[in-house]
XYZ file of C-alpha atoms in Angstrom:
565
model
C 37.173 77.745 -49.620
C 34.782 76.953 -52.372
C 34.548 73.418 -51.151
C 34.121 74.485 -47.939
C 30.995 76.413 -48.458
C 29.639 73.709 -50.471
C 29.921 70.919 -47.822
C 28.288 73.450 -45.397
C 25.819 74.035 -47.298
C 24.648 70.986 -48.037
C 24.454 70.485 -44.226
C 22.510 72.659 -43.770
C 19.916 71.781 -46.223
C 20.160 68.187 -44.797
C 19.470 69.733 -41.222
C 16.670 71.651 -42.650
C 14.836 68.531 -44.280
C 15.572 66.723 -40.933
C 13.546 69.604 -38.850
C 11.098 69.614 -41.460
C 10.089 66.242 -41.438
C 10.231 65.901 -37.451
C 7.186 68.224 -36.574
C 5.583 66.443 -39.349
C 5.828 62.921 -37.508
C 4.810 64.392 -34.005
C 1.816 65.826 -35.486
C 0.888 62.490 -37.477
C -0.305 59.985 -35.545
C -1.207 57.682 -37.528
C 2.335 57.140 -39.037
C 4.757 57.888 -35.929
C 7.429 55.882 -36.770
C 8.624 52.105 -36.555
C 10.037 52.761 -33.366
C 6.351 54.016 -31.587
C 3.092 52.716 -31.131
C -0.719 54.484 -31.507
C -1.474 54.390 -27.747
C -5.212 55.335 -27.011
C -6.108 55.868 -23.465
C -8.139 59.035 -23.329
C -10.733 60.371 -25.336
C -8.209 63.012 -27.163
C -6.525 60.101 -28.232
C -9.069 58.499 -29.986
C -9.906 62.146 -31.752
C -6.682 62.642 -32.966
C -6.447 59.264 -34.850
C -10.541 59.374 -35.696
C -9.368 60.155 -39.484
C -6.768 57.114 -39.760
C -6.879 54.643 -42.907
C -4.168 53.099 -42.042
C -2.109 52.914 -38.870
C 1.684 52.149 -40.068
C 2.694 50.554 -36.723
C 0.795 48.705 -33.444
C -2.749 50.141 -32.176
C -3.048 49.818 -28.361
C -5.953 50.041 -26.847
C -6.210 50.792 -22.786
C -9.614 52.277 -22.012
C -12.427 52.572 -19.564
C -15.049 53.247 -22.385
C -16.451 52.040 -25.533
C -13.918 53.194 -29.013
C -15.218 53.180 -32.306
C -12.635 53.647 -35.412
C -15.305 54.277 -37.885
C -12.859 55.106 -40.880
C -9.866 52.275 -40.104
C -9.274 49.416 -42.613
C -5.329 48.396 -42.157
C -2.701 48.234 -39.219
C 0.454 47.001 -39.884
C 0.871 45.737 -36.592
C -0.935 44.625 -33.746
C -4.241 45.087 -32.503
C -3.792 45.037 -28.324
C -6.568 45.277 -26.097
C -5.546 45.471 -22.367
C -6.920 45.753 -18.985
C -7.717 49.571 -18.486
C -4.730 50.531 -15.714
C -3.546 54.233 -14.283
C -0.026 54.222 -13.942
C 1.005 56.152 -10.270
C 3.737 56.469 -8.018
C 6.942 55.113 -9.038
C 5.581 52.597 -11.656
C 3.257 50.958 -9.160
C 0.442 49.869 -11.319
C -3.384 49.871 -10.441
C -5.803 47.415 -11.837
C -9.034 50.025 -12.102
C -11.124 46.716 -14.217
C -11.062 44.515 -11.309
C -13.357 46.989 -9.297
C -16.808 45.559 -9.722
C -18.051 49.143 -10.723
C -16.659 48.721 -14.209
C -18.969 48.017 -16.825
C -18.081 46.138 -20.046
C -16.908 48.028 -22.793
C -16.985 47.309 -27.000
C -15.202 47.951 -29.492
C -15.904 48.419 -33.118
C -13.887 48.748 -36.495
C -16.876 49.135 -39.072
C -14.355 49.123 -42.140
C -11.223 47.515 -40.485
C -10.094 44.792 -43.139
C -6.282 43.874 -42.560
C -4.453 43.568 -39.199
C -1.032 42.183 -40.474
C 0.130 40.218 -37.295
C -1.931 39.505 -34.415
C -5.311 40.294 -32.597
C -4.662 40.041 -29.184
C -7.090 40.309 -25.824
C -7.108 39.665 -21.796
C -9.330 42.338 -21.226
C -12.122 41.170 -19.082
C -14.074 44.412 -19.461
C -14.287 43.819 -23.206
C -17.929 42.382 -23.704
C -18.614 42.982 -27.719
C -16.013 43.383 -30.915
C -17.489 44.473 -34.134
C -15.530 43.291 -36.583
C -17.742 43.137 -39.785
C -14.754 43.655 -42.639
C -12.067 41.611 -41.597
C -10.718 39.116 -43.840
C -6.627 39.029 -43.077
C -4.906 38.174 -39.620
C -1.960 36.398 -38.861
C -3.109 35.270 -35.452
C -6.566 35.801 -33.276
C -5.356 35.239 -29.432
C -8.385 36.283 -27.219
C -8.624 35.329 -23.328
C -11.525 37.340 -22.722
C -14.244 35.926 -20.270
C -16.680 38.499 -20.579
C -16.916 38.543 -24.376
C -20.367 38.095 -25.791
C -20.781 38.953 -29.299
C -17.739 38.730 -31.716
C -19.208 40.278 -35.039
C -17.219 38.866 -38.399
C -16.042 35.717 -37.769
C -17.790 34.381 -41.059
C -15.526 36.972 -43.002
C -12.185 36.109 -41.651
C -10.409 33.958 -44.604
C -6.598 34.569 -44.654
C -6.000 33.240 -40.831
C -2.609 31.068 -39.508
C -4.189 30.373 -35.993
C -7.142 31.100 -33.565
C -7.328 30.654 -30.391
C -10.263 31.600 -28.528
C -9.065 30.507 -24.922
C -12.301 32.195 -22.624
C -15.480 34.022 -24.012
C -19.014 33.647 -23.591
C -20.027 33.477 -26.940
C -23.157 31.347 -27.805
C -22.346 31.038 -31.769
C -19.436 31.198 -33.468
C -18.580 30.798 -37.451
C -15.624 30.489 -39.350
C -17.354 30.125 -42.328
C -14.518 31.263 -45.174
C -10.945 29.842 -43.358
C -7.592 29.929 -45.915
C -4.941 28.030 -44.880
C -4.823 27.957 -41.407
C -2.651 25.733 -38.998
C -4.437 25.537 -35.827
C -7.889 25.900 -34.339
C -8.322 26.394 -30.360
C -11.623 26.826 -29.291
C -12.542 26.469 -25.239
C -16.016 26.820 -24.131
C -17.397 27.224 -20.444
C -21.204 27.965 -21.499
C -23.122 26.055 -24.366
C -22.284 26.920 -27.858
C -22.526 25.779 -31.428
C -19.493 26.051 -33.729
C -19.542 25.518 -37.570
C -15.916 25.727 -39.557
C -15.735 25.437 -42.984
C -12.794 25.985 -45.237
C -9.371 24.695 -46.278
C -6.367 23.570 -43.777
C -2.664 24.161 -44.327
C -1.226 20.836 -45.591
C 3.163 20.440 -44.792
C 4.468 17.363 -42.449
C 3.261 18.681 -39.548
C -0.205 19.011 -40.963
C -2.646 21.540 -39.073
C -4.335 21.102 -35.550
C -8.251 21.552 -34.495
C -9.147 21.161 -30.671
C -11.930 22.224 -29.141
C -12.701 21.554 -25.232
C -16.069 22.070 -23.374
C -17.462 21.773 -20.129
C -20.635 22.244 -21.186
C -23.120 21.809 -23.897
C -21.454 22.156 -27.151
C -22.404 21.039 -30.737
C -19.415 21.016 -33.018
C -19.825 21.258 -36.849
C -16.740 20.913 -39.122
C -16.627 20.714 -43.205
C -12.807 21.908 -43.169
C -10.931 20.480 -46.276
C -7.682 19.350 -46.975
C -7.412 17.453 -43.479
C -5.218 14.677 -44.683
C -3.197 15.098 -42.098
C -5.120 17.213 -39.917
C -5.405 16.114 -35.672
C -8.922 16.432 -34.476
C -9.070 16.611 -30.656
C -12.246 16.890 -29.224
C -13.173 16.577 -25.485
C -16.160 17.281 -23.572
C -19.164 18.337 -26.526
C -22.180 16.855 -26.652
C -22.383 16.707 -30.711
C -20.226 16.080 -32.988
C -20.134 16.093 -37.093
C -17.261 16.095 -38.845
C -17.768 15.925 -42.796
C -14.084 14.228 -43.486
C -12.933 11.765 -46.093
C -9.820 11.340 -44.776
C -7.887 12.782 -41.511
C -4.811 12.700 -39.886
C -6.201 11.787 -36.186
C -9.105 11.474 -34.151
C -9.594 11.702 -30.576
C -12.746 11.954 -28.326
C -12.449 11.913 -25.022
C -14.753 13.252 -21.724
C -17.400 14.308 -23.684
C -19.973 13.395 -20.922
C -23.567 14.400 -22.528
C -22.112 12.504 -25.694
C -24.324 9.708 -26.918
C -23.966 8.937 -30.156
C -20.491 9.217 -32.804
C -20.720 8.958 -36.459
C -18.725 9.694 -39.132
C -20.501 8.830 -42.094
C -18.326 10.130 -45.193
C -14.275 9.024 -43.584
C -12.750 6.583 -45.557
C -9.400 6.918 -43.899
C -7.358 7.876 -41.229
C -4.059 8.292 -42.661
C -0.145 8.464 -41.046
C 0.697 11.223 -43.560
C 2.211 13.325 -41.078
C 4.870 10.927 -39.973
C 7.499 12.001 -41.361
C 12.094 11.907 -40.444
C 12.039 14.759 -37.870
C 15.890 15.104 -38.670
C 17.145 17.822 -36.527
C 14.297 19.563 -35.966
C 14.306 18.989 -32.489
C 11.411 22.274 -32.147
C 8.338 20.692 -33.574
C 7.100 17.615 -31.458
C 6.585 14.590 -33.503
C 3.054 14.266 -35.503
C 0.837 12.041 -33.858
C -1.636 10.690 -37.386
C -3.107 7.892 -37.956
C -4.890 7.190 -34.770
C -8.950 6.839 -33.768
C -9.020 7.031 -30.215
C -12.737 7.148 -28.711
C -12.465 6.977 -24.518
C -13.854 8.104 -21.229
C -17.301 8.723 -22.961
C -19.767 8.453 -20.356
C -23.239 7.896 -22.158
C -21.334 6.895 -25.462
C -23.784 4.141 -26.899
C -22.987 3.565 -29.816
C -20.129 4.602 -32.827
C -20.334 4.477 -36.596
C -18.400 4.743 -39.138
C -19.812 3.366 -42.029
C -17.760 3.778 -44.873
C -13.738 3.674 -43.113
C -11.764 1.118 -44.488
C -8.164 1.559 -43.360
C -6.342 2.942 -40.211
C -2.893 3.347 -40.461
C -1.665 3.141 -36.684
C -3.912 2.739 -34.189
C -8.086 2.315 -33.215
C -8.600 3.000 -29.359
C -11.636 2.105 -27.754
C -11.455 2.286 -24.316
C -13.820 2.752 -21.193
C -16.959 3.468 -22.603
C -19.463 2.431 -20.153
C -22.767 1.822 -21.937
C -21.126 0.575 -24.983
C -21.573 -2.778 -25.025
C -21.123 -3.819 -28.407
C -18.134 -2.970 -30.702
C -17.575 -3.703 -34.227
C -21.036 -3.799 -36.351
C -20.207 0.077 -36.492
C -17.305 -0.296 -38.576
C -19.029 -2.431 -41.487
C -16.181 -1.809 -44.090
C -12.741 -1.788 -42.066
C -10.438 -3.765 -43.525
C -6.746 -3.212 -42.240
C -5.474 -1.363 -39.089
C -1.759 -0.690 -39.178
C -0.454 -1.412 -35.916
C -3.171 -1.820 -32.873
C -6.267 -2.105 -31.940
C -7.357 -1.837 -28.543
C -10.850 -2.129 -27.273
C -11.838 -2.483 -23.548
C -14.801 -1.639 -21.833
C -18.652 -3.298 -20.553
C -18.787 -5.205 -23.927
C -21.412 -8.635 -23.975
C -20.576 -9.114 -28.016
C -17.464 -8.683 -30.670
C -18.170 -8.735 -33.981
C -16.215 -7.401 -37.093
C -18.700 -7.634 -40.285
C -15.288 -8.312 -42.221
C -11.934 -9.657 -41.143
C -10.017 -7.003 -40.150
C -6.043 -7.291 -41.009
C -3.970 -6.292 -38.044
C -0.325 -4.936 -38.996
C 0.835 -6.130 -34.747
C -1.724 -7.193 -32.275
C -5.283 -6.998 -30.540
C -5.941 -6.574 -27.395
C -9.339 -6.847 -25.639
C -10.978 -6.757 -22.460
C -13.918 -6.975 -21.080
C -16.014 -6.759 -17.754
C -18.590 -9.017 -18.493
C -18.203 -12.496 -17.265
C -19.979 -13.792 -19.980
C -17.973 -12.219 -22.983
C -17.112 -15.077 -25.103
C -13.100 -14.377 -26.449
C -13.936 -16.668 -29.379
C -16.280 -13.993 -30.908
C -12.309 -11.687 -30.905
C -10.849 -15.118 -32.550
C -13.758 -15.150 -35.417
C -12.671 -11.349 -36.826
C -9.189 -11.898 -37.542
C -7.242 -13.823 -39.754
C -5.317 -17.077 -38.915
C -2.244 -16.353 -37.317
C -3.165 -13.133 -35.779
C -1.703 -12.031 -32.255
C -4.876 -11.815 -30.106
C -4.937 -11.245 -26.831
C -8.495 -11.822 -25.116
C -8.957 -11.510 -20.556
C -11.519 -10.417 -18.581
C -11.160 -7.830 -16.101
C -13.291 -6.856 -12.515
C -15.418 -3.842 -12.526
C -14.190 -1.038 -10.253
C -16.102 1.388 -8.527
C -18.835 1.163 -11.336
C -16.257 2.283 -13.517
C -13.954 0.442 -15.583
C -10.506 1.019 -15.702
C -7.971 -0.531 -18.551
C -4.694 -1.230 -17.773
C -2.336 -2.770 -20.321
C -1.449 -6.157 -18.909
C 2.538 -6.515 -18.282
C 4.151 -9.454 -20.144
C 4.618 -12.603 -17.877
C 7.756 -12.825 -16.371
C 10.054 -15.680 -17.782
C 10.510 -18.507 -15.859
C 14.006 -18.968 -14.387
C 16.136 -21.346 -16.416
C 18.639 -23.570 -14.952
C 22.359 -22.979 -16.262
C 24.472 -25.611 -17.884
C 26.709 -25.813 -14.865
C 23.866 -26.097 -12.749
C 21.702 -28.769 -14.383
C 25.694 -30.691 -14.285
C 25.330 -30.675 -10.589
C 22.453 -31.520 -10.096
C 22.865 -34.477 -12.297
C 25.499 -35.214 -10.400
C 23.658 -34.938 -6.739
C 21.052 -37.237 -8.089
C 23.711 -39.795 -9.101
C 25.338 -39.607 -5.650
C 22.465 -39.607 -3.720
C 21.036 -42.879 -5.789
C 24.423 -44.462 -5.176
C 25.007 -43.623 -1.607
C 20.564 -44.805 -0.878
C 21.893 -48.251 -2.649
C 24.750 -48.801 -0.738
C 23.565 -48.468 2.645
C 20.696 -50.371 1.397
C 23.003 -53.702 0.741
C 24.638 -52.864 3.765
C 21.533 -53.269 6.091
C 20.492 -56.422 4.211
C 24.081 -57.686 5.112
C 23.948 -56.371 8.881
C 20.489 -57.828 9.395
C 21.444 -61.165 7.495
C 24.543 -61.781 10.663
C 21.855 -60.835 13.080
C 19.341 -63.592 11.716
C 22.193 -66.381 10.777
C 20.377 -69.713 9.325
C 20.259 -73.038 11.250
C 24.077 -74.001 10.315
C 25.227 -70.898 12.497
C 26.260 -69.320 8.884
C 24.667 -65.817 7.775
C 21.987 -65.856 6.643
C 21.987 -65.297 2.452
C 20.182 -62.256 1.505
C 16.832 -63.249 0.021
C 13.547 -61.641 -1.100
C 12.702 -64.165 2.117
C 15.055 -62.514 4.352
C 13.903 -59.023 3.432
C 10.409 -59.982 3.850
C 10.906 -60.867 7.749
C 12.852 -58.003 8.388
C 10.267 -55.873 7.070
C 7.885 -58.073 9.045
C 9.657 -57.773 12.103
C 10.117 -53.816 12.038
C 6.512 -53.513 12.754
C 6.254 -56.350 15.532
C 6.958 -55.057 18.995
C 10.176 -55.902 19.892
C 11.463 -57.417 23.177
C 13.414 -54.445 25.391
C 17.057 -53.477 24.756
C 19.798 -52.095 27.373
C 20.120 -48.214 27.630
C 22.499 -47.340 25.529
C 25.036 -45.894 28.064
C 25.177 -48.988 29.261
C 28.557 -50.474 27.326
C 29.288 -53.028 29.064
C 26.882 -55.158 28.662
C 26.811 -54.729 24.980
C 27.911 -57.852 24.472
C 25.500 -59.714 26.436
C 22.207 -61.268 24.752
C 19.246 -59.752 25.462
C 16.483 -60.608 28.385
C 14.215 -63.337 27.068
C 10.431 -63.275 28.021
C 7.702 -65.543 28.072
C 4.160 -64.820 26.279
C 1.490 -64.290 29.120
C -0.892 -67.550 29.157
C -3.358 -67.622 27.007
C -5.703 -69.463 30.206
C -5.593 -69.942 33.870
C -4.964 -73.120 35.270
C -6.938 -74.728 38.798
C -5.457 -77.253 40.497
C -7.463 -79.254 43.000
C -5.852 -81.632 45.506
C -7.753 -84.374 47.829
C -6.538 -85.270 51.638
C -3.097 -85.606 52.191
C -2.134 -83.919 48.516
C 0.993 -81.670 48.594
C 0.948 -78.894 46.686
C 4.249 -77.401 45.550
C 4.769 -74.369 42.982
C 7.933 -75.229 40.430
C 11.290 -74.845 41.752
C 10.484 -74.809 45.669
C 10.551 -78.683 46.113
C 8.192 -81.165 47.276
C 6.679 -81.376 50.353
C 9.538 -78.782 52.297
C 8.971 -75.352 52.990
C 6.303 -74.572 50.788
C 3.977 -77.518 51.269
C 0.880 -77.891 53.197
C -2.019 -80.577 53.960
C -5.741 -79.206 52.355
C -8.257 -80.814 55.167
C -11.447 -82.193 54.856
C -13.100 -78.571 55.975
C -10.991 -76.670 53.598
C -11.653 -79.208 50.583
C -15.477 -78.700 51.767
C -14.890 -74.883 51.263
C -14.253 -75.799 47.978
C -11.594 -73.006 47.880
C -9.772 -73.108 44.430
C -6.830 -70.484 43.837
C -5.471 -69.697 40.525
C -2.020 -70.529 39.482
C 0.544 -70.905 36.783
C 2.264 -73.821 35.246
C 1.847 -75.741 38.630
C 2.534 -79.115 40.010
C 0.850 -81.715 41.944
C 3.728 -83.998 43.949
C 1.769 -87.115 45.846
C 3.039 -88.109 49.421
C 4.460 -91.486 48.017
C 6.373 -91.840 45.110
C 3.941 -93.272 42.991
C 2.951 -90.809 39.589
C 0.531 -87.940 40.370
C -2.853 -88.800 38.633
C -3.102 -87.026 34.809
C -5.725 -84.739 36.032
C -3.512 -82.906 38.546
C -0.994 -82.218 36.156
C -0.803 -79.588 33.952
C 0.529 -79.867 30.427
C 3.804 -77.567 29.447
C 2.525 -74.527 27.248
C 3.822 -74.791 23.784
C 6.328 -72.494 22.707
C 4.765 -69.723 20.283
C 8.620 -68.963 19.226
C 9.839 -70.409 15.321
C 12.120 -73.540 15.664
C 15.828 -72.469 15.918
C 14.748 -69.321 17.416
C 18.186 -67.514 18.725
C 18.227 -64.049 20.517
């Protein structure tokens, strides 16, 4: 029984404690519990945590109106400034900011010095944050378009990341930056930055970008950026007071005209590091200058740099049209380097060591490649071309390797040995045999063949271009066996015969003086009528010899003695 009342007392004195403590929770808003957050919407919100120091949990801020936490300096959360929204029938949500009778609203936090995680906006109502006191935040994540003034920035030390992804802010400065692992900074109106202070180091190494579209001058004397990316695209200045970095890359920066680095030294490949299995984090990309797509780029220097790890990138710059006097004291590149552009001249002040190749191109027709040749050692892989301007703007593509040329197999370079062989054989062979053929067609003077001679090969080559006598049609098999038609060569003159009284004249092969003769009278010899004919002759009436001049000599024969068809 004793026991009994002991264990129910001591219930009830734990009950007691519990409803003690729960009215004092509910009535303190700045400490409601792990499981809550400070929620100010209306203006008895804001009066019932007016008095806070520090909130233990998230502040969240959704309000038409301008809030002022004049006595604030931590939260142990998250700072959340949202679009101002009414909440009404069944959870149907309406945006009241995105009425254009909303005016902009600001906030400020006179004495606010710690927010332990994250400052986050996408209010687009929010036009000013006064900030004067802060030093410590995790992470700064503002998307606010119609921010103007951000008061503090030059306090903030203790920071992981910014990003500042839409503002209108003219001038921003991160003067006093600890350890910090990225940068983000987008601009959409013209703006000067300055950042100053020390980068986190590890294999990764830490991350600065900024990206305009307008006027921007970009100032940077961050430290410890061994291994620290730059990416800049799209300012108009640029100054970055580094002995050594982990990257460089400008690109698009259109108003652009001039690029120096006077105090780098290096660009190092500290970041590449064995990713092992830490298949999160994308690979590190150090070690790398590239400078492209710089419209009214003129001119770069970088007096004092003397080694680049991995790569140096110069590519379509149009007005620069020299490359190399910037880079007086360059002495090794790792890997590549890679220039291409409107360039009339190539000149490294010192030969430049190159870990794997060069490549360069240029528009110009007169570039001379041997200028390339004269900055690199002997032995160097260089690879100089020219390339066609396009559309007033130059484009690079990396050249593909030539294709190999095909290569015959064994097997294959067998056979065609071996169709050469043949085909010499078989050319010889019916060679012989038409010197043979043509040797019994042309038999010598004994009736024998004729023995094949340089002689004999000379006439039948002779005779292939003569005009030869005509043959019998082919179909004709018969007569195949038969010699062929002889003819006679036309005379070379016309022969007149004239015959006095009594004369007969007679044509070959008709006889004299029957059927074909006939007696020339005095009035037809008066005529004088002469008619032309061919080997003719003259037959008297008596048997004595016709005079010499009425005969007419037998042509000679124009055909070689022996001649046989």
């Amino acid at each position: 029984m004793y026991s009994f009342k002991a264990s129910f007392c001591s219930l009830l004195l734990c009950a007691s404690l519990v409803l003690s403590q729960a009215p004092t929770n509910a009535t303190n808003p700045c400490a409601p519990g792990p499981a809550f957050d400070v929620y100010i919407k209306t203006q008895d919100d804001v009066d019932s945590i007016i008095d806070c120091v520090v909130i233990e949990t998230n502040l969240v801020i959704n309000t038409n109106f301008s809030l002022s936490l004049p006595n604030l300096v931590t939260v142990e959360g998250d700072v959340t400034v949202v679009e101002y929204i009414t909440q009404k029938e069944g959870g149907i949500f309406d945006r009241q900011l995105e009425q254009p009778d909303q005016a902009l609203v600001s906030l400020s936090f006179p004495r606010l010095q710690t927010i332990r995680r994250v400052l986050l906006s996408r209010s687009v109502t929010l036009g000013s944050l006064d900030l004067p006191l802060l030093s410590t935040v995790r992470e700064v994540n503002l998307e606010t378009k119609n921010l103007v003034t951000w008061t503090g920035t030059n306090t903030i030390q203790a920071i992981d990341t910014i990003w500042l992804l839409r503002h209108n802010i003219s001038k921003l400065e991160f003067g006093k930056l600890a350890n910090t692992s990225e940068i983000l900074l987008n601009f959409r109106n013209p703006s000067a930055v300055y950042l100053n202070g020390t980068l986190r180091g590890g294999k990764y190494g830490a991350r600065v970008q900024l990206a305009s579209i307008s006027d921007v001058y970009v100032t940077s004397d961050l430290q410890n950026t061994d291994n620290a990316t730059f990416y800049i695209q799209g300012v108009q200045n640029i100054t970055v007071n580094a002995r050594t970095l982990g990257s460089l890359s400008v690109s698009n920066c259109s108003k652009l005209e001039h690029l120096s680095l006077p105090y780098l030294t290096r660009v190092s490949n500290a970041s590449d590091v064995d990713m092992g299995l830490d298949l999160l984090q994308s690979p590190p990309n150090t070690g790398r200058i590239i400078i492209e797509n710089n419209e009214y780029l003129q001119d770069i220097n970088f007096p004092s740099l003397r080694s680049v790890d991995q790569e140096l990138v110069v590519l379509d710059n149009p007005l620069l049209t020299s490359f190399g006097d910037g880079f007086p004291a360059l002495e090794s590149v790792g890997n590549h380097i890679k220039v291409g552009g409107n360039m009339t001249s190539f000149h490294m002040p010192k030969s430049v060591v190159v870990g794997n190749s060069v490549w360069v191109n240029s528009s110009v027709d007169t570039f001379d490649c041997s200028q390339v040749t004269q900055s690199f050692p002997n032995g160097t892989d260089i690879s100089c071309n020219l390339y066609k301007d396009r559309d007033n703007y130059t484009t690079i593509a990396i050249p593909e390797p030539p294709k190999p040329k095909p290569k015959l197999t064994y097997a294959a370079k067998i056979g065609l040995g071996v169709g050469l062989a043949v085909f010499v054989v078989l050319s010889f062979g019916l060679g012989c045999g038409f010197c043979l053929w043509r040797s019994h067609r042309h038999p010598d003077q004994s009736g024998r063949a004729a023995t094949i001679s340089s002689k004999l090969l000379r006439l039948w080559a002779k005779e292939s271009f003569q005009k030869k006598p005509p043959s019998y049609p082919l179909q004709d098999l018969n007569r195949r066996d038969e010699p062929l038609p002889s003819y006679q060569p036309r005379p070379s003159s016309t022969a007149t015969t004239l015959a006095p009284d009594g004369d007969e004249v007679s044509r070959p092969g008709t006889g004299a003086g029957t059927h074909g003769s006939r007696n020339l009278g005095e009035a037809e010899l008066d005529s004088r009528s002469v008619s032309p004919v061919s080997a003719v002759s003259v037959v008297p009436p008596t048997a004595a010899p016709a005079p010499a001049h009425l005969t007419s000599p037998e042509a000679p024969s124009t055909l070689p003695p022996g001649y046989r068809p």
